[in-house]
């Protein structure tokens, strides 16, 4: 009882302090409500009932505008800092995997000298742990190769890609102030004009520059520049200029250009004719076709022919012929076993100055060898024809290296699936560009017919290049060819070479892939795809991969030593050795 009264007393006291002139249940008057609103920071003429006010406040800010002032103050925004968050929990498996990765990266960097997380990939592999990175070096006896075990069937479907490292071909990689006019003492003015205005070659390529620099010295020349580096103009422009000068001086001279095939004969003749278009008295440049007949020596100034045809045509004319220059284009092939007979016949009717047989004689023709490869055996062969002390070598410093402007893919496949893969590649390629051409190499003419028939059956229109079939229509996008198309051929718009049958010799690989990434195609991206199957092919791919990883030239480029020429040289050597012994 006492307790209750105290409580009541207290309650009354408290209430009376907060609202002195009213009781708890009493509704406050409007003025009092207004004062209360002021206390809470709101001034209004008329306030809505409590619940409505609250709802509107929540839903619609505009309620306060006009009749109610809303006091707001802005908290200055802090500059946002990047939040570093650590996963609060990470399962052990994941953590261990990351730790292992970290250790692997460190190990790789220690062993090979590159951080594979940041270095650009140069050789991309299906098994990415075998990727090769820019600047990567290998400790001795540790050169992991993708193709190492490709002889085992389980590696079927494995691949690696040697990436394209630069856009421009190495022959024109460093543009500088070199201009054709520097050689105006050597080249005919009209020829320079045609090179610049008709052919649109604004500057000489590296090999052209080097050849023109050395051309005035009356020595035999060996021009060795990578495929597509412009060797035809390198020898063609000065040789024809010299011919024109001789004519002006009243000297009658002739030039013979030897080629290895009718395609090349055709192409070279056209390029030389381009050099002398619009000339009032242009030198007569003739192709040595099967149907060509010369009635007299005046019928030609320049003859472009295969050795056997050149021999027949020259043999039909009265001797001696004033031949000033003989060019052996694709010298490595002309001097190999396949041409030994016809070359020996040709050499027998054309006297050569400072030859091995007669080094002191300055009468006869100057010889210019031109080739995209120059192995030691080939030098031996050349020096079997001309005396080595009268032979100047002009070699490109990127000779026998893999062209850095071409992407090369090697694919380990099984025999039956080749055709299907080929069709897939063609489908993709033909869709990707509207005018790019694809050149497919096969080992022989039977395989060429088989592939082209299969492609035609699958609805792909294709054309053939083989011995005796040289006309390719402009609209041809897929071309199937034998190695007859691998030498010197300059087909515009080819941007993909496919080795359906991998070549048997490294030198053929170099020539085949040289059909793309040429000086005139620097803007297009070029690809080579090679199907690899047999043990011999795998061993060649290993060598290519090794050279790409070690950034060194290909070492297994060889020429079939031409028995007859070599034998001539050997016998000559023995004779001169005997002479020297006799003098002693
Ligand atoms: N100075 C130049 N600038 C740009 N393109 C050039 C130049 N000289 C030649 N070319 C072009 O480069 C291409 C390759 O030239 P060419 O056929 O002479 O090469 P090559 O070195 O003989 O090749 P291969 O060894 O394959 O026979 C041709 O289409 C040619 O028109």
Coordinates of C-alpha atoms and ligand atoms in Angstrom, one line a residue:
X1 CA 0.0 0.0 0.0
X2 CA 2.7 2.4 1.0
X3 CA 4.8 1.2 -2.0
X4 CA 2.0 1.9 -4.5
X5 CA 1.4 5.4 -3.2
X6 CA 5.1 6.3 -3.5
X7 CA 5.0 5.0 -7.1
X8 CA 2.0 7.0 -7.9
X9 CA 3.5 10.0 -6.3
X10 CA 6.7 9.6 -8.3
X11 CA 4.9 9.1 -11.5
X12 CA 2.8 12.2 -11.0
X13 CA 5.9 14.2 -10.2
X14 CA 7.8 13.1 -13.3
X15 CA 4.8 13.7 -15.6
X16 CA 4.1 17.1 -14.1
X17 CA 7.8 18.1 -14.8
X18 CA 7.7 17.2 -18.5
X19 CA 4.3 18.7 -19.3
X20 CA 3.6 21.0 -16.4
X21 CA 0.1 22.2 -17.4
X22 CA -1.5 19.1 -18.7
X23 CA -2.2 15.5 -17.8
X24 CA -0.8 12.5 -19.8
X25 CA -3.8 11.6 -21.7
X26 CA -4.6 15.2 -22.7
X27 CA -4.2 16.1 -26.5
X28 CA -1.7 19.1 -26.8
X29 CA -3.2 22.3 -28.5
X30 CA -2.0 23.3 -32.1
X31 CA 0.4 25.9 -30.7
X32 CA 2.0 23.5 -28.4
X33 CA 2.3 20.9 -31.2
X34 CA 4.0 23.7 -33.3
X35 CA 6.4 24.4 -30.5
X36 CA 7.2 20.7 -30.2
X37 CA 7.9 20.6 -33.9
X38 CA 10.2 23.5 -33.5
X39 CA 12.1 21.6 -30.8
X40 CA 12.7 18.8 -33.3
X41 CA 13.9 21.1 -36.0
X42 CA 10.7 21.2 -38.1
X43 CA 8.7 24.4 -38.6
X44 CA 5.4 24.1 -40.3
X45 CA 2.1 25.9 -40.5
X46 CA 0.1 22.7 -40.4
X47 CA 1.4 19.4 -39.7
X48 CA -0.3 16.2 -40.9
X49 CA -1.3 13.6 -38.4
X50 CA 1.6 11.7 -37.0
X51 CA 1.4 8.5 -38.9
X52 CA 0.7 10.2 -42.3
X53 CA 3.6 12.6 -41.8
X54 CA 5.9 9.7 -41.1
X55 CA 4.8 7.8 -44.2
X56 CA 5.1 10.7 -46.5
X57 CA 8.5 11.6 -45.0
X58 CA 9.5 8.1 -45.9
X59 CA 8.0 7.9 -49.4
X60 CA 8.1 11.5 -50.7
X61 CA 10.8 14.0 -50.0
X62 CA 8.7 16.8 -51.6
X63 CA 6.4 16.8 -48.6
X64 CA 8.8 18.9 -46.8
X65 CA 9.4 21.4 -49.5
X66 CA 7.6 24.7 -49.3
X67 CA 5.9 24.4 -45.9
X68 CA 8.4 22.4 -43.9
X69 CA 12.1 23.2 -43.7
X70 CA 14.3 20.2 -43.6
X71 CA 17.6 20.7 -41.9
X72 CA 20.3 19.0 -43.7
X73 CA 24.0 19.1 -43.3
X74 CA 26.5 17.5 -45.6
X75 CA 29.2 15.2 -44.4
X76 CA 32.4 16.0 -46.5
X77 CA 33.1 13.0 -48.6
X78 CA 36.4 11.2 -47.9
X79 CA 38.7 10.3 -50.8
X80 CA 37.9 6.7 -51.8
X81 CA 40.8 4.4 -51.0
X82 CA 41.3 1.1 -52.7
X83 CA 40.1 -1.6 -50.5
X84 CA 42.5 -4.4 -49.9
X85 CA 40.5 -7.4 -49.1
X86 CA 41.8 -10.7 -48.0
X87 CA 39.5 -13.6 -48.2
X88 CA 38.6 -14.3 -44.7
X89 CA 38.6 -18.0 -45.4
X90 CA 40.4 -19.8 -48.3
X91 CA 40.2 -23.5 -48.5
X92 CA 43.5 -25.3 -48.0
X93 CA 43.4 -26.9 -51.5
X94 CA 43.2 -23.5 -53.2
X95 CA 45.9 -22.0 -51.0
X96 CA 48.2 -24.9 -51.7
X97 CA 47.6 -24.6 -55.4
X98 CA 48.5 -20.9 -55.3
X99 CA 51.6 -21.5 -53.3
X100 CA 52.7 -24.2 -55.7
X101 CA 52.1 -21.9 -58.7
X102 CA 54.2 -19.2 -57.0
X103 CA 57.1 -21.7 -56.4
X104 CA 56.8 -22.9 -60.0
X105 CA 57.1 -19.3 -61.4
X106 CA 60.1 -18.7 -59.2
X107 CA 61.7 -21.9 -60.3
X108 CA 61.0 -21.2 -64.0
X109 CA 62.5 -17.7 -63.7
X110 CA 65.6 -19.1 -62.0
X111 CA 66.1 -21.8 -64.6
X112 CA 65.2 -19.9 -67.8
X113 CA 65.7 -16.3 -67.0
X114 CA 62.1 -15.0 -67.7
X115 CA 59.0 -14.3 -65.7
X116 CA 56.4 -16.2 -67.7
X117 CA 53.6 -14.2 -66.1
X118 CA 54.8 -11.0 -67.9
X119 CA 57.0 -12.0 -70.8
X120 CA 55.4 -12.2 -74.3
X121 CA 54.9 -15.8 -75.7
X122 CA 57.0 -16.6 -78.7
X123 CA 56.2 -20.3 -79.1
X124 CA 52.7 -21.1 -78.0
X125 CA 52.1 -24.7 -77.2
X126 CA 49.0 -26.8 -76.6
X127 CA 50.8 -28.0 -73.4
X128 CA 51.3 -24.5 -72.1
X129 CA 54.0 -25.5 -69.6
X130 CA 56.3 -25.8 -72.8
X131 CA 55.6 -22.3 -74.0
X132 CA 58.7 -20.3 -75.0
X133 CA 58.9 -16.7 -73.9
X134 CA 60.8 -13.7 -75.2
X135 CA 64.3 -13.6 -73.8
X136 CA 64.1 -17.2 -72.5
X137 CA 67.4 -19.0 -72.4
X138 CA 68.1 -22.7 -71.8
X139 CA 70.6 -24.3 -69.5
X140 CA 72.9 -26.7 -71.3
X141 CA 71.3 -30.2 -71.8
X142 CA 67.9 -28.8 -71.0
X143 CA 65.9 -27.9 -74.1
X144 CA 62.4 -29.2 -73.7
X145 CA 60.7 -29.7 -77.1
X146 CA 57.0 -30.1 -77.8
X147 CA 57.9 -32.3 -80.7
X148 CA 60.3 -34.4 -78.7
X149 CA 58.0 -37.5 -78.4
X150 CA 55.7 -36.9 -81.3
X151 CA 56.6 -40.3 -82.6
X152 CA 54.3 -41.7 -79.9
X153 CA 50.7 -42.0 -81.0
X154 CA 49.5 -40.5 -77.7
X155 CA 50.7 -37.1 -78.9
X156 CA 48.2 -37.0 -81.7
X157 CA 46.4 -33.6 -81.8
X158 CA 49.4 -31.9 -80.1
X159 CA 50.5 -28.6 -81.6
X160 CA 52.7 -25.6 -81.3
X161 CA 52.8 -22.2 -83.0
X162 CA 55.9 -20.1 -83.7
X163 CA 54.4 -16.6 -83.4
X164 CA 54.8 -13.8 -85.8
X165 CA 57.2 -11.3 -84.3
X166 CA 57.2 -8.5 -86.7
X167 CA 55.0 -7.2 -89.5
X168 CA 57.6 -6.3 -92.1
X169 CA 59.8 -8.9 -93.8
X170 CA 63.4 -8.8 -92.7
X171 CA 64.5 -7.6 -96.1
X172 CA 62.8 -4.2 -95.5
X173 CA 62.8 -4.1 -91.8
X174 CA 64.8 -1.0 -91.2
X175 CA 63.6 1.8 -93.5
X176 CA 66.2 4.5 -93.9
X177 CA 67.3 7.1 -96.4
X178 CA 68.5 4.6 -99.0
X179 CA 67.1 5.6 -102.4
X180 CA 67.4 4.3 -105.9
X181 CA 69.0 7.6 -107.0
X182 CA 72.1 6.8 -105.0
X183 CA 72.8 4.3 -107.8
X184 CA 72.1 6.6 -110.7
X185 CA 75.7 6.1 -111.9
X186 CA 74.9 2.4 -112.3
X187 CA 71.2 2.2 -113.1
X188 CA 69.6 3.6 -116.3
X189 CA 67.4 6.6 -115.5
X190 CA 64.4 5.0 -117.2
X191 CA 64.8 1.9 -115.1
X192 CA 64.8 3.8 -111.9
X193 CA 61.7 5.7 -113.1
X194 CA 59.9 2.4 -113.8
X195 CA 60.9 0.8 -110.5
X196 CA 59.5 3.8 -108.6
X197 CA 56.5 4.7 -110.7
X198 CA 55.4 1.5 -112.4
X199 CA 56.4 -1.1 -109.8
X200 CA 55.9 1.3 -106.8
X201 CA 59.1 0.2 -105.0
X202 CA 60.0 3.4 -103.3
X203 CA 63.3 2.1 -101.8
X204 CA 65.7 -0.8 -102.5
X205 CA 65.5 -3.8 -100.2
X206 CA 68.6 -4.8 -98.1
X207 CA 69.8 -7.3 -100.7
X208 CA 69.2 -5.0 -103.6
X209 CA 71.2 -2.2 -101.9
X210 CA 74.1 -4.6 -101.1
X211 CA 74.1 -6.0 -104.6
X212 CA 74.1 -2.6 -106.3
X213 CA 76.9 -1.4 -104.0
X214 CA 79.1 -4.3 -105.2
X215 CA 78.0 -4.6 -108.8
X216 CA 80.5 -2.2 -110.4
X217 CA 83.4 -4.4 -109.4
X218 CA 83.9 -6.9 -112.3
X219 CA 83.7 -10.0 -110.1
X220 CA 81.4 -13.0 -110.2
X221 CA 78.6 -12.5 -107.7
X222 CA 76.7 -14.9 -105.3
X223 CA 73.6 -13.2 -104.1
X224 CA 72.1 -15.0 -101.1
X225 CA 69.0 -13.4 -99.7
X226 CA 66.0 -14.9 -98.0
X227 CA 62.9 -15.8 -100.0
X228 CA 60.9 -12.9 -101.3
X229 CA 63.7 -10.3 -100.6
X230 CA 63.7 -8.9 -104.2
X231 CA 66.6 -10.7 -105.7
X232 CA 65.1 -10.5 -109.2
X233 CA 65.4 -6.7 -109.3
X234 CA 68.7 -6.9 -107.4
X235 CA 70.3 -8.6 -110.5
X236 CA 67.8 -7.6 -113.2
X237 CA 68.1 -3.8 -112.9
X238 CA 71.9 -3.5 -113.1
X239 CA 72.3 -6.2 -115.7
X240 CA 69.8 -4.6 -118.1
X241 CA 71.2 -1.1 -117.4
X242 CA 74.6 -2.4 -118.3
X243 CA 73.2 -3.9 -121.5
X244 CA 71.6 -0.6 -122.4
X245 CA 74.9 1.2 -121.8
X246 CA 76.8 -1.3 -124.0
X247 CA 74.2 -0.7 -126.8
X248 CA 74.7 3.0 -126.6
X249 CA 78.5 2.5 -126.9
X250 CA 77.9 0.2 -129.9
X251 CA 78.9 -3.0 -128.1
X252 CA 76.8 -6.0 -128.8
X253 CA 76.2 -8.1 -125.7
X254 CA 73.7 -10.7 -124.5
X255 CA 72.4 -11.8 -121.1
X256 CA 71.2 -15.3 -120.3
X257 CA 69.0 -15.9 -117.3
X258 CA 68.6 -19.5 -116.3
X259 CA 65.5 -20.5 -114.3
X260 CA 64.4 -23.9 -112.9
X261 CA 60.8 -24.0 -114.2
X262 CA 58.4 -22.5 -116.8
X263 CA 56.5 -20.6 -114.0
X264 CA 59.7 -18.9 -113.0
X265 CA 60.7 -18.2 -116.5
X266 CA 57.4 -16.6 -117.1
X267 CA 57.5 -14.5 -114.0
X268 CA 61.1 -13.3 -114.4
X269 CA 60.5 -12.3 -118.0
X270 CA 57.5 -10.2 -117.0
X271 CA 59.4 -8.5 -114.2
X272 CA 62.3 -7.6 -116.5
X273 CA 59.9 -6.4 -119.1
X274 CA 58.3 -4.1 -116.5
X275 CA 61.7 -2.5 -116.0
X276 CA 61.9 -1.4 -119.6
X277 CA 58.3 -0.4 -120.4
X278 CA 57.9 2.8 -122.3
X279 CA 61.5 2.7 -123.6
X280 CA 62.0 4.0 -127.1
X281 CA 64.6 1.3 -127.9
X282 CA 64.0 -1.3 -125.2
X283 CA 66.3 -4.4 -125.1
X284 CA 64.6 -7.5 -126.5
X285 CA 63.7 -9.8 -123.6
X286 CA 62.7 -13.2 -124.8
X287 CA 61.4 -16.3 -123.1
X288 CA 62.9 -19.6 -124.1
X289 CA 59.6 -21.6 -124.6
X290 CA 59.4 -24.9 -126.4
X291 CA 58.1 -23.0 -129.4
X292 CA 60.7 -20.3 -129.4
X293 CA 63.0 -20.2 -132.4
X294 CA 65.9 -17.8 -133.1
X295 CA 66.8 -17.1 -136.7
X296 CA 69.8 -14.9 -135.8
X297 CA 71.6 -13.6 -132.7
X298 CA 69.8 -10.3 -133.2
X299 CA 66.5 -11.9 -132.1
X300 CA 67.2 -11.4 -128.5
X301 CA 69.2 -9.3 -126.0
X302 CA 68.1 -11.1 -122.9
X303 CA 67.1 -14.8 -122.9
X304 CA 65.2 -16.3 -120.0
X305 CA 65.1 -20.1 -120.1
X306 CA 65.7 -23.3 -118.4
X307 CA 69.3 -24.7 -119.0
X308 CA 68.3 -27.3 -121.5
X309 CA 66.2 -24.9 -123.5
X310 CA 68.9 -22.2 -123.4
X311 CA 71.4 -24.8 -124.6
X312 CA 69.2 -25.8 -127.5
X313 CA 68.6 -22.2 -128.6
X314 CA 72.2 -21.0 -128.2
X315 CA 73.4 -24.1 -130.1
X316 CA 71.2 -23.2 -133.0
X317 CA 73.0 -19.9 -133.5
X318 CA 76.4 -19.3 -135.1
X319 CA 79.3 -18.9 -132.6
X320 CA 80.9 -17.1 -130.8
X321 CA 78.0 -15.4 -129.1
X322 CA 78.8 -12.2 -127.2
X323 CA 77.4 -13.3 -123.9
X324 CA 78.3 -10.8 -121.2
X325 CA 76.4 -12.2 -118.2
X326 CA 74.9 -15.5 -117.1
X327 CA 72.5 -15.4 -114.2
X328 CA 71.7 -18.6 -112.4
X329 CA 68.5 -17.9 -110.5
X330 CA 67.7 -20.5 -107.8
X331 CA 71.3 -21.6 -108.1
X332 CA 71.0 -24.2 -105.4
X333 CA 68.6 -26.2 -107.5
X334 CA 70.3 -25.5 -110.8
X335 CA 73.5 -26.9 -109.4
X336 CA 72.0 -29.9 -107.8
X337 CA 71.7 -33.4 -109.1
X338 CA 68.5 -32.7 -111.0
X339 CA 70.1 -30.3 -113.4
X340 CA 73.5 -31.7 -113.7
X341 CA 73.3 -32.9 -117.3
X342 CA 71.6 -29.8 -118.8
X343 CA 73.9 -27.5 -116.8
X344 CA 77.0 -29.3 -118.0
X345 CA 75.8 -28.9 -121.6
X346 CA 75.0 -25.3 -121.1
X347 CA 78.4 -24.5 -119.6
X348 CA 80.1 -26.3 -122.5
X349 CA 78.7 -23.7 -125.0
X350 CA 79.1 -20.5 -122.9
X351 CA 82.7 -19.4 -122.2
X352 CA 83.1 -18.1 -118.6
X353 CA 85.7 -15.6 -117.5
X354 CA 88.0 -16.5 -114.6
X355 CA 86.6 -20.0 -114.4
X356 CA 88.0 -22.8 -112.5
X357 CA 89.3 -24.3 -115.7
X358 CA 90.8 -21.1 -116.9
X359 CA 91.2 -18.7 -114.0
X360 CA 93.4 -16.2 -115.8
X361 CA 91.2 -15.6 -118.8
X362 CA 89.1 -12.4 -118.6
X363 CA 87.2 -13.3 -121.8
X364 CA 83.8 -14.7 -121.3
X365 CA 80.7 -14.2 -119.3
X366 CA 80.3 -12.9 -115.8
X367 CA 78.3 -15.3 -113.6
X368 CA 75.7 -14.2 -111.0
X369 CA 74.4 -16.9 -108.7
X370 CA 71.1 -16.1 -106.9
X371 CA 69.6 -18.2 -104.2
X372 CA 67.6 -18.1 -101.0
X373 CA 69.8 -20.6 -99.4
X374 CA 73.6 -20.9 -99.4
X375 CA 74.9 -24.0 -97.7
X376 CA 78.6 -24.9 -97.8
X377 CA 78.0 -27.5 -100.5
X378 CA 76.5 -24.9 -102.7
X379 CA 79.5 -22.6 -102.3
X380 CA 81.7 -25.6 -103.3
X381 CA 79.5 -26.1 -106.4
X382 CA 79.7 -22.4 -107.4
X383 CA 83.5 -22.5 -106.8
X384 CA 83.5 -25.5 -109.0
X385 CA 82.5 -23.3 -111.9
X386 CA 84.2 -20.0 -111.2
X387 CA 87.5 -19.3 -109.6
X388 CA 86.8 -18.6 -105.9
X389 CA 89.2 -15.6 -105.8
X390 CA 87.0 -13.9 -108.4
X391 CA 83.7 -14.6 -106.6
X392 CA 82.1 -12.1 -104.2
X393 CA 79.4 -13.4 -101.8
X394 CA 76.6 -11.0 -100.9
X395 CA 74.7 -12.6 -98.1
X396 CA 71.8 -11.4 -96.0
X397 CA 72.5 -11.6 -92.3
X398 CA 69.1 -13.3 -91.7
X399 CA 69.8 -16.1 -94.2
X400 CA 68.6 -19.5 -93.1
X401 CA 66.6 -18.1 -90.2
X402 CA 62.9 -18.7 -89.8
X403 CA 61.1 -15.7 -91.2
X404 CA 59.9 -13.6 -88.2
X405 CA 57.0 -12.1 -90.1
X406 CA 55.1 -15.5 -90.6
X407 CA 53.1 -17.4 -88.0
X408 CA 54.0 -21.1 -88.3
X409 CA 51.9 -23.8 -86.8
X410 CA 52.9 -27.5 -86.5
X411 CA 50.2 -30.0 -86.0
X412 CA 50.8 -33.7 -85.0
X413 CA 48.1 -35.6 -86.8
X414 CA 47.2 -39.1 -87.8
X415 CA 46.9 -40.1 -91.4
X416 CA 43.1 -40.5 -91.9
X417 CA 42.1 -37.2 -90.3
X418 CA 44.2 -35.0 -92.5
X419 CA 41.6 -34.2 -95.0
X420 CA 38.9 -33.3 -92.5
X421 CA 41.3 -30.9 -90.7
X422 CA 42.2 -29.4 -94.1
X423 CA 38.6 -28.8 -94.9
X424 CA 38.0 -27.1 -91.5
X425 CA 41.0 -24.8 -92.0
X426 CA 39.9 -23.9 -95.5
X427 CA 36.3 -23.2 -94.4
X428 CA 37.6 -20.8 -91.7
X429 CA 40.1 -19.1 -94.0
X430 CA 37.7 -18.6 -96.9
X431 CA 35.3 -16.9 -94.6
X432 CA 37.9 -14.8 -92.8
X433 CA 39.0 -12.9 -95.9
X434 CA 37.4 -12.1 -99.2
X435 CA 40.5 -12.3 -101.4
X436 CA 43.3 -14.2 -99.5
X437 CA 44.7 -17.2 -101.3
X438 CA 45.7 -20.6 -99.8
X439 CA 48.5 -22.6 -101.3
X440 CA 48.4 -26.3 -100.4
X441 CA 51.6 -28.4 -100.9
X442 CA 51.5 -32.1 -101.6
X443 CA 54.4 -34.5 -102.1
X444 CA 53.6 -35.4 -105.8
X445 CA 51.1 -35.0 -108.6
X446 CA 49.0 -38.0 -107.6
X447 CA 48.5 -36.5 -104.2
X448 CA 47.7 -33.1 -105.7
X449 CA 44.9 -34.7 -107.8
X450 CA 43.6 -36.7 -104.8
X451 CA 43.4 -33.6 -102.6
X452 CA 41.9 -31.4 -105.3
X453 CA 39.2 -34.1 -106.1
X454 CA 38.3 -34.4 -102.5
X455 CA 38.1 -30.7 -102.0
X456 CA 36.0 -30.3 -105.1
X457 CA 33.6 -33.0 -103.9
X458 CA 33.3 -31.0 -100.6
X459 CA 32.3 -27.9 -102.7
X460 CA 35.7 -26.1 -102.5
X461 CA 36.8 -24.8 -105.9
X462 CA 40.5 -25.3 -106.3
X463 CA 43.3 -25.1 -109.0
X464 CA 46.4 -27.1 -109.6
X465 CA 50.0 -26.0 -110.1
X466 CA 52.3 -28.8 -111.2
X467 CA 54.8 -29.4 -114.0
X468 CA 53.3 -28.1 -117.2
X469 CA 50.3 -26.5 -115.6
X470 CA 51.1 -22.9 -115.0
X471 CA 48.0 -20.8 -115.6
X472 CA 46.2 -19.8 -112.4
X473 CA 43.0 -17.7 -112.9
X474 CA 42.8 -14.5 -110.9
X475 CA 39.7 -15.7 -109.0
X476 CA 41.5 -18.9 -107.8
X477 CA 41.5 -18.9 -104.0
X478 CA 42.7 -22.4 -103.2
X479 CA 45.7 -23.7 -105.1
X480 CA 47.0 -27.3 -104.7
X481 CA 50.6 -27.7 -105.9
X482 CA 53.7 -29.9 -105.9
X483 CA 57.2 -28.5 -105.1
X484 CA 57.2 -27.1 -108.6
X485 CA 55.5 -24.1 -107.0
X486 CA 57.8 -23.8 -104.1
X487 CA 60.7 -22.2 -106.0
X488 CA 60.7 -18.5 -106.7
X489 CA 57.0 -18.3 -107.4
X490 CA 55.5 -14.9 -106.5
X491 CA 51.8 -15.4 -106.3
X492 CA 50.0 -12.3 -105.2
X493 CA 47.5 -12.5 -102.3
X494 CA 48.7 -15.9 -101.0
X495 CA 48.5 -15.5 -97.2
X496 CA 48.4 -19.1 -96.1
X497 CA 50.6 -22.0 -97.0
X498 CA 49.5 -25.5 -95.9
X499 CA 52.0 -28.4 -95.9
X500 CA 49.5 -31.2 -96.4
X501 CA 52.5 -33.4 -97.0
X502 CA 55.5 -32.1 -95.0
X503 CA 58.5 -31.6 -97.3
X504 CA 61.3 -34.2 -97.3
X505 CA 64.2 -31.6 -97.1
X506 CA 64.7 -28.6 -95.0
X507 CA 65.6 -26.5 -98.0
X508 CA 62.1 -27.3 -99.4
X509 CA 60.5 -26.1 -96.2
X510 CA 62.4 -22.8 -96.5
X511 CA 61.3 -22.3 -100.1
X512 CA 57.6 -23.4 -99.5
X513 CA 57.1 -21.0 -96.6
X514 CA 58.8 -18.3 -98.6
X515 CA 55.7 -18.1 -100.8
X516 CA 54.2 -15.9 -98.0
X517 CA 55.5 -12.9 -96.1
X518 CA 57.3 -11.6 -99.2
X519 CA 58.3 -8.0 -99.8
X520 CA 55.2 -7.1 -101.7
X521 CA 52.9 -8.5 -99.0
X522 CA 54.0 -6.8 -95.9
X523 CA 50.6 -5.6 -94.9
X524 CA 49.0 -9.0 -94.9
X525 CA 49.2 -11.4 -92.0
X526 CA 50.7 -14.7 -93.2
X527 CA 50.4 -18.2 -91.9
X528 CA 52.0 -21.6 -92.5
X529 CA 50.3 -24.8 -91.2
X530 CA 52.2 -28.0 -91.4
X531 CA 50.7 -31.5 -90.8
X532 CA 53.4 -33.7 -89.3
X533 CA 53.2 -37.5 -89.2
X534 CA 56.2 -39.6 -90.1
X535 CA 59.5 -40.0 -88.2
X536 CA 61.5 -38.1 -90.8
X537 CA 59.0 -35.2 -90.7
X538 CA 59.1 -35.2 -86.9
X539 CA 62.9 -35.1 -86.8
X540 CA 62.8 -32.0 -89.2
X541 CA 60.2 -30.3 -87.0
X542 CA 62.4 -30.9 -83.9
X543 CA 65.2 -29.1 -85.7
X544 CA 62.9 -26.2 -86.6
X545 CA 61.6 -26.0 -83.0
X546 CA 65.1 -26.2 -81.6
X547 CA 66.3 -23.3 -83.9
X548 CA 63.2 -21.2 -83.0
X549 CA 63.8 -21.7 -79.2
X550 CA 67.5 -21.0 -79.5
X551 CA 67.0 -18.2 -82.0
X552 CA 69.6 -19.5 -84.4
X553 CA 69.6 -20.3 -88.2
X554 CA 68.5 -23.6 -89.5
X555 CA 71.4 -25.9 -89.7
X556 CA 70.2 -28.8 -91.9
X557 CA 69.9 -26.9 -95.1
X558 CA 71.7 -29.0 -97.7
X559 CA 72.0 -29.2 -101.4
X560 CA 72.3 -32.5 -103.4
X561 CA 75.9 -32.2 -104.6
X562 CA 75.9 -32.4 -108.3
X563 CA 78.2 -35.2 -109.1
X564 CA 79.4 -34.0 -112.5
X565 CA 80.3 -30.4 -111.6
X566 CA 81.9 -31.5 -108.4
X567 CA 83.8 -34.2 -110.2
X568 CA 85.1 -31.6 -112.7
X569 CA 86.3 -29.5 -109.9
X570 CA 87.9 -32.4 -108.0
X571 CA 89.7 -33.5 -111.2
X572 CA 90.8 -29.9 -111.8
X573 CA 92.0 -29.6 -108.2
X574 CA 94.0 -32.8 -108.5
X575 CA 95.6 -31.5 -111.7
X576 CA 96.6 -28.2 -110.1
X577 CA 97.9 -30.0 -107.0
X578 CA 100.0 -32.1 -109.2
X579 CA 101.3 -29.0 -111.0
X580 CA 102.2 -27.4 -107.7
X581 CA 104.0 -30.5 -106.6
X582 CA 105.9 -30.5 -109.9
X583 CA 107.0 -26.8 -109.5
X584 CA 108.3 -27.6 -106.0
Ligands
LIG1 N1 62.3 -2.7 -103.4 C1 61.2 -3.4 -103.3 N2 60.2 -2.9 -102.5 C2 59.0 -3.6 -102.3 N3 58.8 -4.8 -103.0 C3 59.7 -5.3 -103.8 C4 61.0 -4.6 -104.0 N4 61.7 -5.4 -104.8 C5 60.9 -6.4 -105.2 N5 59.7 -6.4 -104.5 C6 58.6 -7.4 -104.6 O1 58.9 -8.4 -103.7 C7 58.5 -9.7 -104.2 C8 59.6 -10.7 -104.2 O2 60.6 -10.4 -105.2 P1 61.4 -11.5 -105.9 O3 60.5 -12.5 -106.5 O4 62.4 -10.9 -106.7 O5 62.0 -12.2 -104.6 P2 63.2 -13.3 -104.5 O6 64.1 -12.8 -103.5 O7 63.6 -13.7 -105.9 O8 62.3 -14.5 -103.9 P3 62.6 -16.1 -104.1 O9 63.8 -16.5 -103.4 O10 61.4 -16.7 -103.5 O11 62.7 -16.3 -105.5 C9 58.0 -9.4 -105.6 O12 56.6 -9.4 -105.7 C10 58.6 -8.1 -106.0 O13 57.7 -7.4 -106.8

